[in-house]
Short mmCIF file of C-alpha atoms and ligand atoms in Angstrom, two decimals:
data_model
loop_
_atom_site.label_atom_id
_atom_site.label_comp_id
_atom_site.label_asym_id
_atom_site.label_seq_id
_atom_site.Cartn_x
_atom_site.Cartn_y
_atom_site.Cartn_z
CA UNK A 1 0.00 0.00 0.00
CA UNK A 2 1.41 3.42 -0.89
CA UNK A 3 1.87 6.07 1.79
CA UNK A 4 -0.90 8.06 0.11
CA UNK A 5 -3.34 5.15 0.35
CA UNK A 6 -2.43 4.53 3.99
CA UNK A 7 -3.05 8.22 4.84
CA UNK A 8 -6.39 8.10 3.02
CA UNK A 9 -7.44 4.98 4.92
CA UNK A 10 -6.40 6.32 8.35
CA UNK A 11 -8.11 9.63 7.56
CA UNK A 12 -11.36 7.96 6.51
CA UNK A 13 -11.45 5.83 9.67
CA UNK A 14 -10.78 8.85 11.91
CA UNK A 15 -13.31 11.11 10.22
CA UNK A 16 -15.94 8.38 10.51
CA UNK A 17 -16.12 8.87 14.31
CA UNK A 18 -16.62 12.66 14.06
CA UNK A 19 -20.10 13.97 13.28
CA UNK A 20 -20.22 17.24 11.35
CA UNK A 21 -23.31 18.81 12.93
CA UNK A 22 -24.06 20.60 16.18
CA UNK A 23 -25.04 18.43 19.17
CA UNK A 24 -27.96 20.09 20.94
CA UNK A 25 -30.46 18.45 23.28
CA UNK A 26 -29.36 14.97 22.27
CA UNK A 27 -29.80 15.58 18.53
CA UNK A 28 -27.40 16.27 15.67
CA UNK A 29 -28.50 19.24 13.61
CA UNK A 30 -27.25 21.92 11.22
CA UNK A 31 -26.84 25.53 12.34
CA UNK A 32 -30.16 27.43 12.39
CA UNK A 33 -28.84 29.80 9.72
CA UNK A 34 -27.12 27.03 7.73
CA UNK A 35 -23.61 28.41 8.40
CA UNK A 36 -20.61 26.08 8.10
CA UNK A 37 -16.89 26.17 8.80
CA UNK A 38 -14.00 24.26 7.22
CA UNK A 39 -11.54 22.23 9.28
CA UNK A 40 -8.12 21.95 7.65
CA UNK A 41 -5.11 19.67 8.09
CA UNK A 42 -2.08 21.83 8.97
CA UNK A 43 0.31 19.22 7.52
CA UNK A 44 -1.11 19.63 4.03
CA UNK A 45 -3.46 22.61 4.06
CA UNK A 46 -6.25 20.34 2.73
CA UNK A 47 -9.80 20.71 4.06
CA UNK A 48 -10.66 17.67 6.20
CA UNK A 49 -14.33 18.37 6.85
CA UNK A 50 -16.98 21.06 6.59
CA UNK A 51 -19.05 21.24 9.75
CA UNK A 52 -22.00 23.23 11.07
CA UNK A 53 -21.02 26.58 12.60
CA UNK A 54 -23.30 27.63 15.47
CA UNK A 55 -24.81 31.09 15.72
CA UNK A 56 -26.36 32.81 18.77
CA UNK A 57 -29.73 31.01 18.25
CA UNK A 58 -28.03 27.61 18.35
CA UNK A 59 -26.11 28.57 21.45
CA UNK A 60 -29.32 29.66 23.16
CA UNK A 61 -30.95 26.34 22.19
CA UNK A 62 -27.94 24.54 23.71
CA UNK A 63 -28.34 26.47 26.97
CA UNK A 64 -32.12 25.83 26.91
CA UNK A 65 -31.31 22.12 26.74
CA UNK A 66 -28.68 22.29 29.50
CA UNK A 67 -31.08 24.26 31.72
CA UNK A 68 -33.96 21.79 31.11
CA UNK A 69 -31.74 18.77 31.83
CA UNK A 70 -30.26 20.38 34.96
CA UNK A 71 -32.60 19.09 37.68
CA UNK A 72 -32.92 15.52 36.41
CA UNK A 73 -29.19 15.19 35.96
CA UNK A 74 -28.47 16.64 39.40
CA UNK A 75 -30.89 14.07 40.91
CA UNK A 76 -29.52 11.15 38.87
CA UNK A 77 -27.83 8.82 41.38
CA UNK A 78 -24.09 9.39 41.63
CA UNK A 79 -23.50 5.72 40.84
CA UNK A 80 -25.33 6.12 37.53
CA UNK A 81 -23.37 9.26 36.64
CA UNK A 82 -20.20 7.42 37.58
CA UNK A 83 -20.98 4.40 35.42
CA UNK A 84 -21.75 6.56 32.39
CA UNK A 85 -18.38 8.27 32.75
CA UNK A 86 -16.68 4.91 33.14
CA UNK A 87 -18.42 3.62 30.00
CA UNK A 88 -17.23 6.71 28.12
CA UNK A 89 -13.67 6.01 29.31
CA UNK A 90 -13.90 2.45 27.94
CA UNK A 91 -15.37 3.62 24.63
CA UNK A 92 -12.71 6.30 24.08
CA UNK A 93 -10.10 3.58 24.61
CA UNK A 94 -11.84 1.28 22.11
CA UNK A 95 -11.60 4.15 19.63
CA UNK A 96 -8.13 5.24 20.70
CA UNK A 97 -6.51 4.92 17.27
CA UNK A 98 -9.34 6.86 15.63
CA UNK A 99 -9.22 9.60 18.29
CA UNK A 100 -5.42 9.82 17.99
CA UNK A 101 -5.52 10.08 14.20
CA UNK A 102 -8.30 12.68 14.39
CA UNK A 103 -6.16 14.92 16.59
CA UNK A 104 -3.12 14.43 14.37
CA UNK A 105 -5.23 15.36 11.37
CA UNK A 106 -6.86 18.48 12.79
CA UNK A 107 -3.96 19.97 14.75
CA UNK A 108 -0.80 18.30 13.43
CA UNK A 109 0.73 16.61 16.49
CA UNK A 110 2.61 13.35 15.79
CA UNK A 111 0.63 10.16 16.43
CA UNK A 112 2.78 9.32 19.46
CA UNK A 113 1.75 12.64 21.09
CA UNK A 114 -1.85 12.08 20.03
CA UNK A 115 -1.93 8.57 21.54
CA UNK A 116 -0.50 9.96 24.77
CA UNK A 117 -3.29 12.54 24.77
CA UNK A 118 -5.93 9.83 24.34
CA UNK A 119 -4.56 8.09 27.44
CA UNK A 120 -4.33 11.35 29.40
CA UNK A 121 -7.67 12.73 28.21
CA UNK A 122 -9.60 9.50 28.79
CA UNK A 123 -8.16 9.24 32.28
CA UNK A 124 -10.26 12.24 33.42
CA UNK A 125 -13.37 10.22 32.55
CA UNK A 126 -12.16 7.33 34.74
CA UNK A 127 -10.84 9.50 37.58
CA UNK A 128 -14.08 11.46 37.90
CA UNK A 129 -16.18 8.30 37.50
CA UNK A 130 -14.46 7.33 40.74
CA UNK A 131 -14.89 10.78 42.36
CA UNK A 132 -18.60 11.08 41.49
CA UNK A 133 -19.56 8.76 44.36
CA UNK A 134 -17.41 10.58 46.94
CA UNK A 135 -19.11 13.96 47.12
CA UNK A 136 -19.88 14.57 50.78
CA UNK A 137 -21.14 17.30 53.04
CA UNK A 138 -20.61 17.39 56.83
CA UNK A 139 -22.46 17.63 60.09
CA UNK A 140 -21.16 19.34 63.22
CA UNK A 141 -22.25 21.03 66.42
CA UNK A 142 -21.66 24.78 66.71
CA UNK A 143 -18.97 25.69 69.28
CA UNK A 144 -21.68 27.19 71.52
CA UNK A 145 -23.77 24.00 71.30
CA UNK A 146 -26.89 25.92 70.24
CA UNK A 147 -26.97 24.80 66.58
CA UNK A 148 -26.29 21.87 64.38
CA UNK A 149 -24.33 22.80 61.25
CA UNK A 150 -25.22 20.79 58.18
CA UNK A 151 -23.17 21.41 55.02
CA UNK A 152 -24.64 20.25 51.73
CA UNK A 153 -22.81 20.08 48.36
CA UNK A 154 -24.81 20.87 45.24
CA UNK A 155 -23.90 21.04 41.54
CA UNK A 156 -23.37 24.68 40.50
CA UNK A 157 -25.73 24.31 37.51
CA UNK A 158 -25.35 24.76 33.76
CA UNK A 159 -21.76 25.44 32.66
CA UNK A 160 -20.20 26.96 29.56
CA UNK A 161 -16.86 25.48 28.50
CA UNK A 162 -14.54 27.19 26.02
CA UNK A 163 -11.54 25.10 25.00
CA UNK A 164 -8.35 25.67 22.94
CA UNK A 165 -7.01 23.76 19.92
CA UNK A 166 -3.79 22.37 21.40
CA UNK A 167 -5.24 19.40 23.36
CA UNK A 168 -8.63 18.86 21.70
CA UNK A 169 -9.59 15.80 23.76
CA UNK A 170 -7.97 16.40 27.14
CA UNK A 171 -9.08 20.03 27.48
CA UNK A 172 -12.68 18.87 26.95
CA UNK A 173 -12.61 15.81 29.25
CA UNK A 174 -10.77 17.75 31.99
CA UNK A 175 -13.88 19.94 32.25
CA UNK A 176 -16.74 17.64 31.17
CA UNK A 177 -15.81 14.71 33.44
CA UNK A 178 -15.77 16.59 36.78
CA UNK A 179 -18.83 18.63 35.76
CA UNK A 180 -20.88 15.52 34.96
CA UNK A 181 -19.58 13.78 38.06
CA UNK A 182 -20.77 16.72 40.16
CA UNK A 183 -24.19 16.74 38.47
CA UNK A 184 -23.78 19.79 36.21
CA UNK A 185 -24.98 20.10 32.62
CA UNK A 186 -22.76 21.55 29.92
CA UNK A 187 -22.47 23.61 26.75
CA UNK A 188 -19.06 23.16 25.10
CA UNK A 189 -17.65 25.55 22.53
CA UNK A 190 -14.47 23.97 21.17
CA UNK A 191 -11.77 25.83 19.22
CA UNK A 192 -12.68 26.54 15.61
CA UNK A 193 -9.42 24.93 14.42
CA UNK A 194 -10.09 21.57 16.14
CA UNK A 195 -13.82 20.89 16.63
CA UNK A 196 -13.84 17.32 15.27
CA UNK A 197 -12.44 15.66 18.41
CA UNK A 198 -15.09 17.35 20.60
CA UNK A 199 -17.84 16.21 18.25
CA UNK A 200 -16.45 12.65 18.37
CA UNK A 201 -16.42 12.84 22.18
CA UNK A 202 -20.04 14.03 22.19
CA UNK A 203 -20.93 11.03 20.02
CA UNK A 204 -19.26 8.73 22.58
CA UNK A 205 -21.20 10.33 25.45
CA UNK A 206 -24.42 9.95 23.47
CA UNK A 207 -23.63 6.29 22.64
CA UNK A 208 -22.99 5.31 26.24
CA UNK A 209 -26.30 6.84 27.31
CA UNK A 210 -25.64 10.30 28.78
CA UNK A 211 -29.17 11.81 28.65
CA UNK A 212 -30.18 14.45 26.10
CA UNK A 213 -29.28 18.01 27.08
CA UNK A 214 -26.60 17.07 29.63
CA UNK A 215 -23.79 17.74 27.13
CA UNK A 216 -24.24 20.06 24.15
CA UNK A 217 -21.49 20.95 21.66
CA UNK A 218 -21.59 24.07 19.51
CA UNK A 219 -18.51 24.63 17.34
CA UNK A 220 -18.55 28.05 15.70
CA UNK A 221 -16.56 30.38 13.50
CA UNK A 222 -17.78 33.36 15.58
CA UNK A 223 -16.75 32.64 19.16
CA UNK A 224 -17.73 35.88 20.88
CA UNK A 225 -21.10 36.16 19.12
CA UNK A 226 -22.00 32.69 20.39
CA UNK A 227 -20.64 32.84 23.92
CA UNK A 228 -21.48 36.45 24.93
CA UNK A 229 -25.28 35.91 25.04
CA UNK A 230 -24.74 32.78 27.15
CA UNK A 231 -22.50 34.63 29.60
CA UNK A 232 -25.26 37.22 30.05
CA UNK A 233 -27.97 34.58 30.57
CA UNK A 234 -29.05 34.16 34.22
CA UNK A 235 -29.50 30.40 33.75
CA UNK A 236 -25.77 29.93 33.17
CA UNK A 237 -23.93 29.52 36.49
CA UNK A 238 -20.35 28.78 35.55
CA UNK A 239 -17.72 29.50 32.90
CA UNK A 240 -14.63 27.34 32.57
CA UNK A 241 -12.16 28.61 29.99
CA UNK A 242 -8.83 27.30 28.76
CA UNK A 243 -6.90 29.53 26.41
CA UNK A 244 -4.82 32.66 26.23
CA UNK A 245 -4.55 35.15 29.07
CA UNK A 246 -5.83 37.96 26.83
CA UNK A 247 -9.09 36.18 25.98
CA UNK A 248 -9.46 34.87 29.54
CA UNK A 249 -9.16 38.39 30.96
CA UNK A 250 -11.84 39.66 28.62
CA UNK A 251 -14.17 36.73 29.48
CA UNK A 252 -13.65 37.42 33.18
CA UNK A 253 -14.81 40.99 32.65
CA UNK A 254 -17.91 39.80 30.80
CA UNK A 255 -18.61 37.16 33.46
CA UNK A 256 -18.52 39.79 36.20
CA UNK A 257 -21.88 41.24 35.10
CA UNK A 258 -23.58 37.90 35.73
CA UNK A 259 -21.35 37.13 38.78
CA UNK A 260 -20.47 33.74 37.29
CA UNK A 261 -18.30 31.16 38.98
CA UNK A 262 -15.19 31.03 36.76
CA UNK A 263 -12.26 28.72 36.23
CA UNK A 264 -9.47 30.10 34.08
CA UNK A 265 -6.66 27.94 32.68
CA UNK A 266 -4.57 30.56 30.91
CA UNK A 267 -1.17 31.04 29.31
CA UNK A 268 2.16 30.01 30.74
CA UNK A 269 5.83 30.79 30.27
CA UNK A 270 7.54 27.94 32.10
CA UNK A 271 11.17 28.39 33.17
CA UNK A 272 13.32 25.24 32.86
CA UNK A 273 16.10 25.63 35.43
CA UNK A 274 19.23 23.45 35.51
CA UNK A 275 21.76 23.63 38.36
CA UNK A 276 25.35 22.39 38.16
CA UNK A 277 24.49 19.64 40.66
CA UNK A 278 21.85 18.14 38.30
CA UNK A 279 22.15 14.94 36.27
CA UNK A 280 22.91 16.66 32.94
CA UNK A 281 21.93 13.75 30.68
CA UNK A 282 18.54 13.55 32.40
CA UNK A 283 18.13 17.34 32.21
CA UNK A 284 18.76 17.31 28.44
CA UNK A 285 16.32 14.43 27.84
CA UNK A 286 13.69 16.13 29.97
CA UNK A 287 14.33 19.41 28.15
CA UNK A 288 13.64 17.67 24.83
CA UNK A 289 10.38 16.20 26.15
CA UNK A 290 9.09 19.30 27.92
CA UNK A 291 9.94 21.48 24.97
CA UNK A 292 8.81 19.25 22.13
CA UNK A 293 5.60 17.67 23.41
CA UNK A 294 2.86 18.92 21.08
CA UNK A 295 5.58 20.67 19.02
CA UNK A 296 6.01 23.17 21.84
CA UNK A 297 2.33 24.15 21.75
CA UNK A 298 1.51 23.41 25.36
CA UNK A 299 0.69 25.89 28.13
CA UNK A 300 3.12 24.01 30.39
CA UNK A 301 5.86 23.61 27.74
CA UNK A 302 9.34 24.60 28.86
CA UNK A 303 9.62 28.13 27.53
CA UNK A 304 13.00 29.54 28.62
CA UNK A 305 16.05 27.52 29.66
CA UNK A 306 18.12 28.91 32.56
CA UNK A 307 21.30 26.91 33.02
CA UNK A 308 23.94 27.49 35.69
CA UNK A 309 27.08 28.94 34.14
CA UNK A 310 29.37 25.91 34.71
CA UNK A 311 27.20 23.58 32.59
CA UNK A 312 25.52 25.95 30.13
CA UNK A 313 27.84 25.15 27.23
CA UNK A 314 27.58 21.37 27.64
CA UNK A 315 23.78 21.61 28.06
CA UNK A 316 23.38 23.80 24.96
CA UNK A 317 25.57 21.53 22.81
CA UNK A 318 23.69 18.38 23.81
CA UNK A 319 20.29 20.00 23.43
CA UNK A 320 21.30 21.28 19.98
CA UNK A 321 22.37 17.81 18.92
CA UNK A 322 19.13 16.22 20.15
CA UNK A 323 16.71 18.82 18.79
CA UNK A 324 18.60 19.16 15.52
CA UNK A 325 18.15 15.46 14.76
CA UNK A 326 14.42 15.00 15.49
CA UNK A 327 12.49 13.65 12.46
CA UNK A 328 10.06 16.26 11.02
CA UNK A 329 7.02 15.41 8.89
CA UNK A 330 3.37 14.54 8.64
CA UNK A 331 2.29 13.37 12.11
CA UNK A 332 0.59 10.31 10.58
CA UNK A 333 3.97 8.89 9.48
CA UNK A 334 5.79 6.43 11.71
CA UNK A 335 8.87 7.80 13.43
CA UNK A 336 7.91 11.47 13.00
CA UNK A 337 8.52 13.42 16.20
CA UNK A 338 7.87 16.95 14.93
CA UNK A 339 4.65 17.76 13.06
CA UNK A 340 3.52 21.13 11.68
CA UNK A 341 2.44 24.03 13.87
CA UNK A 342 -1.32 24.44 14.02
CA UNK A 343 -1.50 27.19 11.37
CA UNK A 344 0.49 29.54 9.15
CA UNK A 345 -0.26 32.38 11.60
CA UNK A 346 1.14 30.36 14.49
CA UNK A 347 4.31 29.68 12.49
CA UNK A 348 4.69 33.36 11.56
CA UNK A 349 4.41 34.34 15.28
CA UNK A 350 7.12 31.85 16.26
CA UNK A 351 9.42 32.99 13.46
CA UNK A 352 9.00 36.64 14.49
CA UNK A 353 10.01 35.79 18.08
CA UNK A 354 13.13 34.01 16.80
CA UNK A 355 14.13 36.93 14.57
CA UNK A 356 13.64 39.42 17.41
CA UNK A 357 15.80 37.27 19.70
CA UNK A 358 18.55 37.11 17.10
CA UNK A 359 18.37 40.89 16.69
CA UNK A 360 18.75 41.14 20.50
CA UNK A 361 21.99 39.10 20.37
CA UNK A 362 20.95 35.41 20.46
CA UNK A 363 22.84 32.89 18.30
CA UNK A 364 20.94 30.24 16.29
CA UNK A 365 22.53 26.90 17.22
CA UNK A 366 20.07 24.85 15.13
CA UNK A 367 16.87 25.51 13.16
CA UNK A 368 15.60 29.09 13.09
CA UNK A 369 14.27 29.34 9.52
CA UNK A 370 10.93 28.69 7.84
CA UNK A 371 11.33 25.66 5.53
CA UNK A 372 10.11 25.51 1.93
CA UNK A 373 7.08 23.43 0.94
CA UNK A 374 3.50 22.81 2.05
CA UNK A 375 2.34 22.63 5.67
CA UNK A 376 3.07 25.02 8.55
CA UNK A 377 6.29 23.31 9.66
CA UNK A 378 8.96 25.00 11.80
CA UNK A 379 12.19 23.20 12.71
CA UNK A 380 13.24 22.56 16.31
CA UNK A 381 15.38 25.56 17.17
CA UNK A 382 17.97 26.24 19.85
CA UNK A 383 18.91 29.84 20.57
CA UNK A 384 22.19 30.08 22.49
CA UNK A 385 23.71 33.00 24.42
CA UNK A 386 20.33 34.66 24.82
CA UNK A 387 20.75 37.90 26.80
CA UNK A 388 18.98 37.63 30.17
CA UNK A 389 16.75 40.62 29.31
CA UNK A 390 15.72 39.37 25.82
CA UNK A 391 11.95 39.53 25.24
CA UNK A 392 11.73 35.89 24.12
CA UNK A 393 12.53 34.69 27.66
CA UNK A 394 9.39 36.36 28.98
CA UNK A 395 6.97 35.50 26.16
CA UNK A 396 4.94 32.34 25.65
CA UNK A 397 6.59 30.92 22.48
CA UNK A 398 4.11 28.13 21.61
CA UNK A 399 6.50 26.49 19.19
CA UNK A 400 9.63 24.28 19.03
CA UNK A 401 12.10 26.98 20.09
CA UNK A 402 14.43 26.67 23.08
CA UNK A 403 16.15 29.91 24.14
CA UNK A 404 19.04 29.15 26.53
CA UNK A 405 20.53 31.65 28.95
CA UNK A 406 22.84 31.31 31.95
CA UNK A 407 22.74 32.29 35.63
CA UNK A 408 25.11 32.21 38.59
CA UNK A 409 23.08 31.97 41.79
CA UNK A 410 19.82 30.50 43.06
CA UNK A 411 18.59 33.94 44.17
CA UNK A 412 19.27 35.37 40.72
CA UNK A 413 17.35 32.68 38.82
CA UNK A 414 14.45 32.73 41.28
CA UNK A 415 14.09 36.48 40.99
CA UNK A 416 14.25 36.23 37.20
CA UNK A 417 11.59 33.50 37.04
CA UNK A 418 9.30 35.23 39.53
CA UNK A 419 9.44 38.49 37.56
CA UNK A 420 7.05 36.90 35.03
CA UNK A 421 3.45 38.08 35.17
CA UNK A 422 2.29 34.49 34.58
CA UNK A 423 2.97 31.41 36.72
CA UNK A 424 1.71 28.12 35.37
CA UNK A 425 4.54 25.56 35.33
CA UNK A 426 8.24 25.46 36.23
CA UNK A 427 10.86 22.72 35.82
CA UNK A 428 13.78 22.30 38.20
CA UNK A 429 16.82 20.06 37.74
CA UNK A 430 19.01 19.69 40.79
CA UNK A 431 20.42 16.99 43.06
CA UNK A 432 19.84 19.07 46.19
CA UNK A 433 16.63 18.19 48.08
CA UNK A 434 16.72 21.31 50.24
CA UNK A 435 16.84 23.39 47.08
CA UNK A 436 13.80 21.51 45.75
CA UNK A 437 11.87 22.50 48.87
CA UNK A 438 13.04 26.11 48.65
CA UNK A 439 11.71 26.24 45.07
CA UNK A 440 8.46 24.52 46.06
CA UNK A 441 7.96 27.32 48.59
CA UNK A 442 9.22 30.25 46.53
CA UNK A 443 8.85 29.72 42.76
CA UNK A 444 5.61 31.45 41.77
CA UNK A 445 3.95 28.67 39.75
CA UNK A 446 1.02 26.30 40.16
CA UNK A 447 2.95 23.23 38.91
CA UNK A 448 6.56 22.33 39.59
CA UNK A 449 8.32 19.44 37.84
CA UNK A 450 11.41 18.21 39.68
CA UNK A 451 13.91 16.21 37.59
CA UNK A 452 10.83 15.13 35.65
CA UNK A 453 9.45 16.03 32.23
CA UNK A 454 5.80 14.96 32.32
CA UNK A 455 3.91 16.14 35.35
CA UNK A 456 0.31 16.39 34.10
CA UNK A 457 -1.87 13.72 35.67
CA UNK A 458 -5.62 13.34 36.08
CA UNK A 459 -5.13 12.72 39.80
CA UNK A 460 -3.20 15.99 40.35
CA UNK A 461 -4.46 19.59 40.49
CA UNK A 462 -3.47 21.46 37.31
CA UNK A 463 -3.60 25.25 37.19
CA UNK A 464 -1.66 28.45 37.52
CA UNK A 465 -1.08 31.47 39.73
CA UNK A 466 -0.90 35.17 38.79
CA UNK A 467 -2.05 35.78 35.20
CA UNK A 468 -2.01 32.02 34.46
CA UNK A 469 -5.46 31.68 35.88
CA UNK A 470 -7.89 30.78 38.63
CA UNK A 471 -8.95 27.36 39.90
CA UNK A 472 -7.63 23.85 39.35
CA UNK A 473 -8.48 20.98 37.01
CA UNK A 474 -7.79 17.36 37.93
CA UNK A 475 -7.49 15.64 41.27
CA UNK A 476 -9.99 16.05 44.10
CA UNK A 477 -9.64 19.82 43.61
CA UNK A 478 -11.09 19.58 40.08
CA UNK A 479 -14.58 18.58 41.18
CA UNK A 480 -14.76 21.41 43.74
CA UNK A 481 -14.99 23.83 40.81
CA UNK A 482 -18.43 22.38 40.03
CA UNK A 483 -19.90 22.26 43.53
CA UNK A 484 -21.69 24.87 45.62
CA UNK A 485 -21.65 24.67 49.39
CA UNK A 486 -24.95 25.25 51.15
CA UNK A 487 -25.05 25.61 54.91
CA UNK A 488 -28.19 24.51 56.75
CA UNK A 489 -28.48 25.76 60.34
CA UNK A 490 -30.51 23.36 62.55
CA UNK A 491 -31.69 23.94 66.04
CA UNK A 492 -30.10 22.04 68.94
CA UNK A 493 -32.01 18.72 69.00
CA UNK A 494 -31.59 18.59 72.82
CA UNK A 495 -32.98 22.08 73.50
P1 LIG B 1 -7.34 31.48 22.54
O1 LIG B 1 -7.11 32.22 21.30
O2 LIG B 1 -7.49 32.24 23.80
O3 LIG B 1 -8.64 30.58 22.27
C1 LIG B 1 -9.13 29.69 23.22
C2 LIG B 1 -10.62 29.50 23.01
O4 LIG B 1 -11.27 30.74 23.23
C3 LIG B 1 -11.00 29.06 21.61
O5 LIG B 1 -12.10 28.19 21.69
C4 LIG B 1 -11.40 30.37 20.97
O6 LIG B 1 -12.28 30.24 19.88
C5 LIG B 1 -12.08 31.04 22.12
N1 LIG B 1 -12.21 32.49 21.98
C6 LIG B 1 -11.36 33.36 21.39
N2 LIG B 1 -11.85 34.61 21.48
C7 LIG B 1 -13.03 34.53 22.15
C8 LIG B 1 -14.01 35.47 22.56
N3 LIG B 1 -13.87 36.77 22.32
N4 LIG B 1 -15.09 35.03 23.23
C9 LIG B 1 -15.25 33.73 23.48
N5 LIG B 1 -14.36 32.78 23.12
C10 LIG B 1 -13.25 33.18 22.47
O7 LIG B 1 -6.21 30.41 22.82
P2 LIG B 1 -5.63 29.32 21.83
O8 LIG B 1 -4.74 29.99 20.87
O9 LIG B 1 -6.72 28.46 21.30
O10 LIG B 1 -4.79 28.41 22.85
C11 LIG B 1 -3.52 28.71 23.24
C12 LIG B 1 -3.50 29.35 24.61
O11 LIG B 1 -4.17 28.49 25.54
C13 LIG B 1 -2.09 29.50 25.14
O12 LIG B 1 -1.95 30.76 25.74
C14 LIG B 1 -2.00 28.39 26.18
O13 LIG B 1 -1.04 28.63 27.18
C15 LIG B 1 -3.37 28.35 26.71
N6 LIG B 1 -3.63 27.04 27.35
C16 LIG B 1 -3.68 26.99 28.72
C17 LIG B 1 -3.87 25.78 29.35
C18 LIG B 1 -3.92 25.70 30.85
O14 LIG B 1 -4.34 24.66 31.36
N7 LIG B 1 -3.52 26.72 31.59
C19 LIG B 1 -4.02 24.61 28.61
C20 LIG B 1 -3.96 24.70 27.22
C21 LIG B 1 -3.77 25.93 26.60
P3 LIG B 1 -11.71 30.24 18.37
O15 LIG B 1 -11.08 28.93 18.20
O16 LIG B 1 -12.89 30.45 17.53
O17 LIG B 1 -10.71 31.36 18.29
#
C-alpha cells in the first residue's frame, strides 16, 4: 500500500467517528442559519471536513437544553453518573486509534503525542467516574452548642466550557468529566481549528447513554457572538475557559456582570532551570520532552532555559544535537517526532520571536528558519547565548524553540523566574533536596516538575497562579470547581 493510500485509509477511519453537525439536546443538527466552517489539516493545508457553525440562536438552544436537563441530571444517582463516565472512558479507549488520528489530522501533532493525549484525556473520565460517588457534606455542632451545622454540596448548575485547539480531547474531558460527576450540565464551545475531536467525544457520550441536554457541543466560526449571550444569561452559572490570558481576561470581565463562577486555565511561560548539581543527561532528555511535546504548543511547555554557568555550554551543545536530529514530517507517518504548527499564523508568530531574539543578540545553534514546501512546519530551534533581558525569555513561544541563557546563583534565577506576570509551570533540575523544597515554597507557579518532564496527571491539580489563571483541574480539587456549598443551620435537637 502506498503512503498516500495509507493516509487516506487512516483519515477515513478517523473522520468516521466525528459527526459534522451541532449536538444540541441529544440531537445532531445543522446551524439554524445554515452556516458552516471548514476544518483543515495543517500538515497539508487540505480541508478535512466542513461542519456546522453555530450562531447565537443555536447557542441559546444549547443552553435551553442544559437548563432543562439540569434538575434531572443533578438528581440522577451518583452511581449512575459514575458508570456513564466509566463507560465513556472504555469507549474512548476502544476508539483510541481513531481519536489519535483525528487529533493528528486536525492539529498536526505526531501520532505518538496524540496517543498519549488519548490516554491522558480519557483518564479524566475514569478518575471522575471514581470521584462522582465521593461527594460529601458534613455535620457538626456549633462551638456554643446551640446549633447543628449541616453542610450540603450541590452542583453549581449549567456550565459553559470554552476550550483551545492544542489538546482537543484532554481540554474537553478535563472539564466535562468533573462537571458531569458533580451533576452539572454543559455547553461546550471547542476551538474553531479543532472541533472534530469534541464532536467525536459528544458522540461517545451519546452512545454510552448520557441523557439528552446534559452535554451540548456548539462549534462556531464566531466565538464571541455565540458565547457572549450565554455569559449574560441568568440560567448559566459557571464559565470554565482554557486559552490565552488575553481572551481569559476579557471573558472574566464579561462574566462579572452575571457574577459567574469562573475557572481560568490561561497562558504560561515555564522556566526550565538546571543547576550544576543536576544529572545533565537527564536534564537534556527532559528538556527535549518538555519542549517538544505537542511541538512546543503546550501551556506548560518549557519556555525559557536557565542553566547554571558551569554547565551551560555542555547543556546547549547536547540539546542542539538532540533537537537538531528529530524527524520532522506529517504526524501520521511512523517515526515522526515533529509535526507542523497548528496554522500559518502560528508559524509566523514563532518565526518573528526568533528573529527578534537574534536581533537582540541570540545565536541560532540549530533551526531558526521557515522551511520551503507545504504545511506550517517549523524546525526545532535552539537559541544560544540569549541575553537575560531578551523579550523571548518572557513570552509564551508556543513552538519548538528553546532559548538558553545562563545564571550564577539561586537567588538570581528565582528572581528572574518570579518576575514573570504568569505562573503556570516550572521545571527544576538539581540533586539538592533542600533546594527543591526552597523552590516549592518560593517559585511562583502552580505546577513544579522536579527532575521530571511529564507532570500532568488526572489525579493531580493542574492550574496556575498570577495571570495564568484561577482554579484547578484534575485531582480532588477539580470537582470542587463544580460544587456549591450550602449551609443549613438546625436547632439544637436537645434544647
Ligand atoms: P485562545 O485564542 O485564547 O482561544 C481559546 C478559546 O477561546 C477558543 O475556543 C477560541 O475560539 C475562544 N475564543 C477566542 N476569542 C473569544 C471570545 N472573544 N469570546 C469567546 N471565546 C473566544 O487560545 P488558543 O490559541 O486556542 O490556545 C492557546 C492558549 O491556551 C495559550 O496561551 C496556552 O497557554 C493556553 N492554554 C492553557 C492551558 C492551561 O491549562 N492553563 C491549557 C492549554 C492551553 P476560536 O477557536 O474560535 O478562536
